[in-house]
CSV table of C-alpha atoms in Angstrom, one decimal:
chain,number,residue,atom,x,y,z
A,1,MET,CA,254.1,4.0,124.3
A,2,ALA,CA,251.5,6.4,125.6
A,3,ARG,CA,249.8,9.4,124.0
A,4,PHE,CA,249.1,12.9,125.1
A,5,THR,CA,246.9,15.3,123.2
A,6,VAL,CA,247.8,19.0,122.9
A,7,ASP,CA,246.5,21.6,120.4
A,8,GLY,CA,245.1,19.0,118.1
A,9,ALA,CA,248.2,16.7,118.1
A,10,ALA,CA,248.4,13.3,119.7
A,11,LEU,CA,252.0,13.0,120.9
A,12,ALA,CA,253.4,9.6,121.3
A,13,TYR,CA,255.9,9.3,124.2
A,14,ASP,CA,257.7,7.0,126.5
A,15,ASP,CA,258.2,7.7,130.2
A,16,GLU,CA,260.7,5.2,131.7
A,17,GLY,CA,262.8,4.8,134.8
A,18,PRO,CA,262.2,5.5,138.5
A,19,ARG,CA,259.9,8.3,139.5
A,20,ASP,CA,261.4,8.7,142.9
A,21,GLY,CA,265.1,8.7,141.9
A,22,ALA,CA,267.6,11.4,143.0
A,23,ASP,CA,268.7,12.2,139.5
A,24,THR,CA,266.9,14.9,137.5
A,25,PRO,CA,264.8,13.4,134.6
A,26,LEU,CA,266.2,13.5,131.1
A,27,VAL,CA,264.0,14.8,128.2
A,28,LEU,CA,265.2,13.5,124.9
A,29,ILE,CA,264.1,15.5,121.8
A,30,HIS,CA,264.8,14.3,118.3
A,31,GLY,CA,265.5,16.2,115.1
A,32,TRP,CA,263.8,17.0,111.8
A,33,THR,CA,262.1,14.0,110.1
A,34,ALA,CA,263.3,11.7,112.9
A,35,ASP,CA,261.5,10.1,115.8
A,36,ARG,CA,262.0,9.2,119.5
A,37,HIS,CA,263.9,6.0,118.6
A,38,ARG,CA,267.0,8.0,117.8
A,39,TRP,CA,267.6,7.8,121.5
A,40,ASP,CA,267.3,4.0,122.0
A,41,HIS,CA,270.9,3.6,123.2
A,42,GLN,CA,270.6,6.5,125.7
A,43,VAL,CA,267.2,5.2,127.1
A,44,ALA,CA,268.6,1.7,127.6
A,45,HIS,CA,271.6,3.1,129.5
A,46,PHE,CA,269.9,5.7,131.7
A,47,SER,CA,266.4,4.4,132.4
A,48,PRO,CA,267.4,1.7,134.9
A,49,HIS,CA,268.5,4.5,137.3
A,50,ARG,CA,267.0,7.8,136.0
A,51,ARG,CA,263.7,8.9,134.7
A,52,VAL,CA,263.8,9.4,131.0
A,53,VAL,CA,261.0,11.0,128.9
A,54,ARG,CA,261.2,11.0,125.1
A,55,LEU,CA,258.5,11.9,122.5
A,56,ASP,CA,257.8,12.0,118.8
A,57,LEU,CA,257.3,15.6,117.9
A,58,ARG,CA,254.1,16.5,116.3
A,59,GLY,CA,253.7,15.0,112.8
A,60,HIS,CA,256.8,12.7,113.4
A,61,GLY,CA,257.0,9.0,114.1
A,62,GLU,CA,253.8,7.8,115.8
A,63,SER,CA,252.5,11.3,116.7
A,64,THR,CA,249.8,13.1,114.7
A,65,GLY,CA,249.4,16.8,114.0
A,66,ALA,CA,250.3,19.4,111.4
A,67,GLY,CA,253.5,21.3,111.1
A,68,VAL,CA,254.0,24.4,113.2
A,69,PRO,CA,255.6,27.6,112.0
A,70,THR,CA,258.1,28.1,114.8
A,71,VAL,CA,260.5,26.1,117.0
A,72,ASP,CA,258.8,27.9,120.0
A,73,ALA,CA,255.6,25.9,119.2
A,74,LEU,CA,257.5,22.6,119.4
A,75,ALA,CA,258.9,23.7,122.8
A,76,ALA,CA,255.4,24.5,124.0
A,77,ASP,CA,254.4,20.9,123.1
A,78,VAL,CA,257.2,19.6,125.2
A,79,VAL,CA,256.3,21.8,128.2
A,80,ALA,CA,252.7,20.7,128.0
A,81,LEU,CA,253.7,17.0,128.0
A,82,LEU,CA,256.0,17.6,131.0
A,83,ASP,CA,253.3,19.4,132.9
A,84,HIS,CA,251.0,16.5,132.2
A,85,LEU,CA,253.6,14.1,133.6
A,86,GLY,CA,254.3,16.2,136.6
A,87,VAL,CA,258.0,16.8,135.6
A,88,ASP,CA,259.2,20.1,136.9
A,89,ARG,CA,263.1,20.2,136.7
A,90,PHE,CA,264.6,18.4,133.8
A,91,VAL,CA,267.6,18.1,131.5
A,92,PRO,CA,266.7,18.6,127.9
A,93,VAL,CA,268.8,16.7,125.4
A,94,GLY,CA,268.2,17.8,121.9
A,95,HIS,CA,269.5,16.7,118.5
A,96,SER,CA,269.6,19.2,115.6
A,97,MET,CA,266.1,20.7,115.5
A,98,GLY,CA,265.6,19.1,118.9
A,99,GLY,CA,268.6,21.1,120.1
A,100,MET,CA,266.9,24.3,118.9
A,101,THR,CA,263.8,23.2,120.9
A,102,ALA,CA,266.0,22.5,123.9
A,103,GLN,CA,267.6,26.0,123.8
A,104,THR,CA,264.1,27.5,123.5
A,105,LEU,CA,263.1,25.6,126.7
A,106,ALA,CA,266.2,27.0,128.5
A,107,LEU,CA,265.3,30.5,127.5
A,108,THR,CA,261.6,30.4,128.2
A,109,HIS,CA,261.7,28.2,131.3
A,110,PRO,CA,265.2,28.8,132.9
A,111,GLY,CA,264.1,27.8,136.3
A,112,ARG,CA,263.1,24.3,135.1
A,113,VAL,CA,266.2,23.5,133.0
A,114,GLU,CA,268.9,22.1,135.3
A,115,ARG,CA,271.4,21.4,132.5
A,116,LEU,CA,271.3,21.5,128.8
A,117,VAL,CA,272.7,19.1,126.1
A,118,LEU,CA,272.9,20.1,122.4
A,119,VAL,CA,273.8,17.4,119.9
A,120,ASN,CA,274.7,18.6,116.4
A,121,SER,CA,272.8,21.8,117.0
A,122,ILE,CA,273.3,25.5,116.6
A,123,GLY,CA,271.8,28.9,117.4
A,124,ARG,CA,271.3,30.3,113.9
A,125,MET,CA,271.5,28.7,110.4
A,126,THR,CA,274.0,30.6,108.5
A,127,TYR,CA,274.8,30.2,104.7
A,128,SER,CA,276.9,31.9,102.1
A,129,ARG,CA,274.9,33.6,99.4
A,130,ALA,CA,275.5,30.7,97.0
A,131,ARG,CA,274.5,28.0,99.5
A,132,GLY,CA,271.4,30.0,100.5
A,133,LEU,CA,270.3,30.1,96.9
A,134,LEU,CA,270.9,26.4,96.6
A,135,MET,CA,269.0,25.6,99.7
A,136,GLY,CA,266.1,27.7,98.5
A,137,ALA,CA,266.1,26.0,95.1
A,138,SER,CA,266.2,22.6,96.8
A,139,THR,CA,262.6,23.0,98.1
A,140,LEU,CA,261.4,23.1,94.4
A,141,VAL,CA,262.5,19.6,93.6
A,142,PRO,CA,260.2,16.5,94.2
A,143,PHE,CA,259.6,15.9,97.9
A,144,LYS,CA,261.2,12.5,98.1
A,145,LEU,CA,264.3,13.7,96.3
A,146,PHE,CA,264.5,16.7,98.7
A,147,VAL,CA,264.3,14.5,101.8
A,148,ALA,CA,266.8,11.9,100.3
A,149,ALA,CA,269.4,14.6,99.5
A,150,ASN,CA,269.2,16.0,103.0
A,151,ILE,CA,269.3,12.7,104.9
A,152,ARG,CA,272.1,11.3,102.7
A,153,ARG,CA,274.4,14.2,103.4
A,154,ALA,CA,273.6,14.0,107.1
A,155,PHE,CA,275.8,10.9,107.6
A,156,GLY,CA,279.5,11.0,107.9
A,157,PRO,CA,281.9,9.3,105.5
A,158,GLY,CA,281.7,5.5,105.4
A,159,HIS,CA,278.3,5.0,107.1
A,160,PRO,CA,276.7,1.8,105.7
A,161,ARG,CA,274.6,2.6,102.6
A,162,ASP,CA,271.8,0.3,103.6
A,163,GLU,CA,271.5,2.1,106.9
A,164,VAL,CA,271.3,5.4,105.2
A,165,GLN,CA,268.6,4.2,102.8
A,166,LYS,CA,266.6,2.9,105.8
A,167,TYR,CA,266.6,6.3,107.4
A,168,ILE,CA,265.8,8.0,104.0
A,169,ARG,CA,262.7,5.9,103.8
A,170,ALA,CA,261.7,6.6,107.4
A,171,SER,CA,262.2,10.4,106.9
A,172,ALA,CA,260.2,10.4,103.7
A,173,SER,CA,257.2,8.9,105.6
A,174,THR,CA,256.9,12.2,107.5
A,175,PRO,CA,254.1,14.2,106.0
A,176,ARG,CA,255.3,16.7,103.4
A,177,GLU,CA,253.5,19.6,105.1
A,178,VAL,CA,255.2,18.8,108.4
A,179,VAL,CA,258.6,18.5,106.8
A,180,MET,CA,258.5,21.7,104.8
A,181,THR,CA,256.8,23.8,107.5
A,182,LEU,CA,259.5,22.8,110.1
A,183,TYR,CA,262.2,23.3,107.5
A,184,ALA,CA,261.2,26.9,107.3
A,185,ALA,CA,260.9,27.1,111.1
A,186,MET,CA,264.5,26.0,111.4
A,187,ARG,CA,265.8,28.5,108.9
A,188,ALA,CA,264.0,31.2,110.8
A,189,PHE,CA,265.3,30.1,114.2
A,190,ASP,CA,267.8,32.5,115.8
A,191,VAL,CA,268.9,32.6,119.4
A,192,LEU,CA,272.5,33.3,118.7
A,193,ASP,CA,272.4,36.8,120.3
A,194,ARG,CA,270.6,35.4,123.4
A,195,ALA,CA,273.1,32.6,124.2
A,196,GLY,CA,274.5,34.6,127.2
A,197,GLU,CA,271.1,34.4,128.8
A,198,ILE,CA,271.4,30.6,129.2
A,199,GLN,CA,273.0,30.1,132.6
A,200,ALA,CA,272.5,26.3,132.8
A,201,PRO,CA,275.7,24.2,132.4
A,202,THR,CA,275.6,23.1,128.8
A,203,LEU,CA,277.2,20.3,126.8
A,204,MET,CA,277.6,20.7,123.1
A,205,VAL,CA,278.5,17.5,121.2
A,206,HIS,CA,279.0,17.8,117.5
A,207,GLY,CA,280.2,15.6,114.6
A,208,TYR,CA,283.4,16.8,113.0
A,209,HIS,CA,282.1,15.9,109.5
A,210,ASP,CA,278.7,17.5,109.9
A,211,VAL,CA,277.9,19.4,106.7
A,212,GLN,CA,274.3,20.1,107.6
A,213,LEU,CA,275.1,22.2,110.6
A,214,PRO,CA,278.9,22.7,110.4
A,215,VAL,CA,280.9,22.5,113.6
A,216,ARG,CA,282.1,26.1,113.2
A,217,GLN,CA,278.5,27.2,113.6
A,218,MET,CA,278.3,25.3,116.9
A,219,LEU,CA,281.6,26.9,118.0
A,220,ARG,CA,280.2,30.3,117.2
A,221,LEU,CA,277.2,29.6,119.5
A,222,ALA,CA,279.4,28.2,122.3
A,223,LYS,CA,281.3,31.4,122.5
A,224,GLY,CA,278.2,33.1,123.9
A,225,TYR,CA,277.4,30.5,126.5
A,226,PRO,CA,278.6,31.3,130.1
A,227,ASP,CA,279.2,27.6,130.9
A,228,ALA,CA,279.7,25.4,127.8
A,229,GLU,CA,281.6,22.1,127.5
A,230,ILE,CA,282.4,21.1,123.9
A,231,ARG,CA,283.0,17.6,122.5
A,232,VAL,CA,283.6,16.9,118.8
A,233,LEU,CA,283.3,13.3,117.7
A,234,ASP,CA,284.3,11.5,114.5
A,235,ALA,CA,280.9,11.5,112.8
A,236,GLY,CA,278.5,13.5,110.7
A,237,HIS,CA,275.2,15.1,111.6
A,238,GLU,CA,273.5,11.9,112.9
A,239,LEU,CA,275.6,11.4,116.0
A,240,PRO,CA,272.8,9.4,117.8
A,241,LEU,CA,272.9,6.8,115.0
A,242,GLU,CA,276.6,7.0,114.0
A,243,ARG,CA,278.2,7.0,117.4
A,244,PRO,CA,275.5,6.0,120.0
A,245,ALA,CA,277.8,4.5,122.6
A,246,GLU,CA,280.3,7.4,122.4
A,247,LEU,CA,277.5,9.9,122.7
A,248,THR,CA,276.1,8.1,125.7
A,249,ALA,CA,279.5,8.0,127.4
A,250,VAL,CA,280.0,11.8,126.9
A,251,LEU,CA,276.5,12.5,128.2
A,252,ASP,CA,277.1,10.2,131.2
A,253,ARG,CA,280.3,12.1,132.2
A,254,PHE,CA,278.6,15.5,131.8
A,255,LEU,CA,275.7,14.5,134.0
A,256,ALA,CA,278.1,13.2,136.7
A,257,ARG,CA,279.9,16.6,136.8
A,258,PRO,CA,279.4,18.4,140.2
């Protein structure tokens, strides 16, 4: 692990794989309250032959820093790190909030994004009036209960309970200010009407049982993309944990596309 400091945050990151390979580097971006180890399976598979960069977003995992009010600010951190590492062209792979960050990168730096991969991610968080009221009220409950409720419902049916509890504990270790600030940033995120601007070939992988960001919201986003490939797997919102090998295989096939 190395660290890079940007705007008061020390970002923990890993930079693995050959620097002189022919394949475009992957940049792996985790989701809300997670960390860079969500991508362990993908790093193990790709790093022997392709450069792979992954980071803990500010305030997550082993990174320091306060929460930021927009997803754009997270994307700016990623760009600063890649500039520091000398990475120009890259393939962002983002899970959930990381997918929102990846889309922002594709919109703000289109010349640098060769392909785009979105895992359990969407372009706009949409709720019914009833669910919107429930989501708003959920922020008023004790912090650990709020985190536990969100992480528990992120996993698909039948996922081992002890595994779910492990990730609840890990998520709850993320500072409250970071969690709540970025929760608001995700709710404000909206690129749905700009999807047509993203020309890079895009892979959208989603869990059929995702209740956090339902598959229908991903499909709504995909309609606007000029070049979108869709894969739906038998999982919930935490595809990198629930179906790591299947996710890697889908990603491998997409990257091998001409």
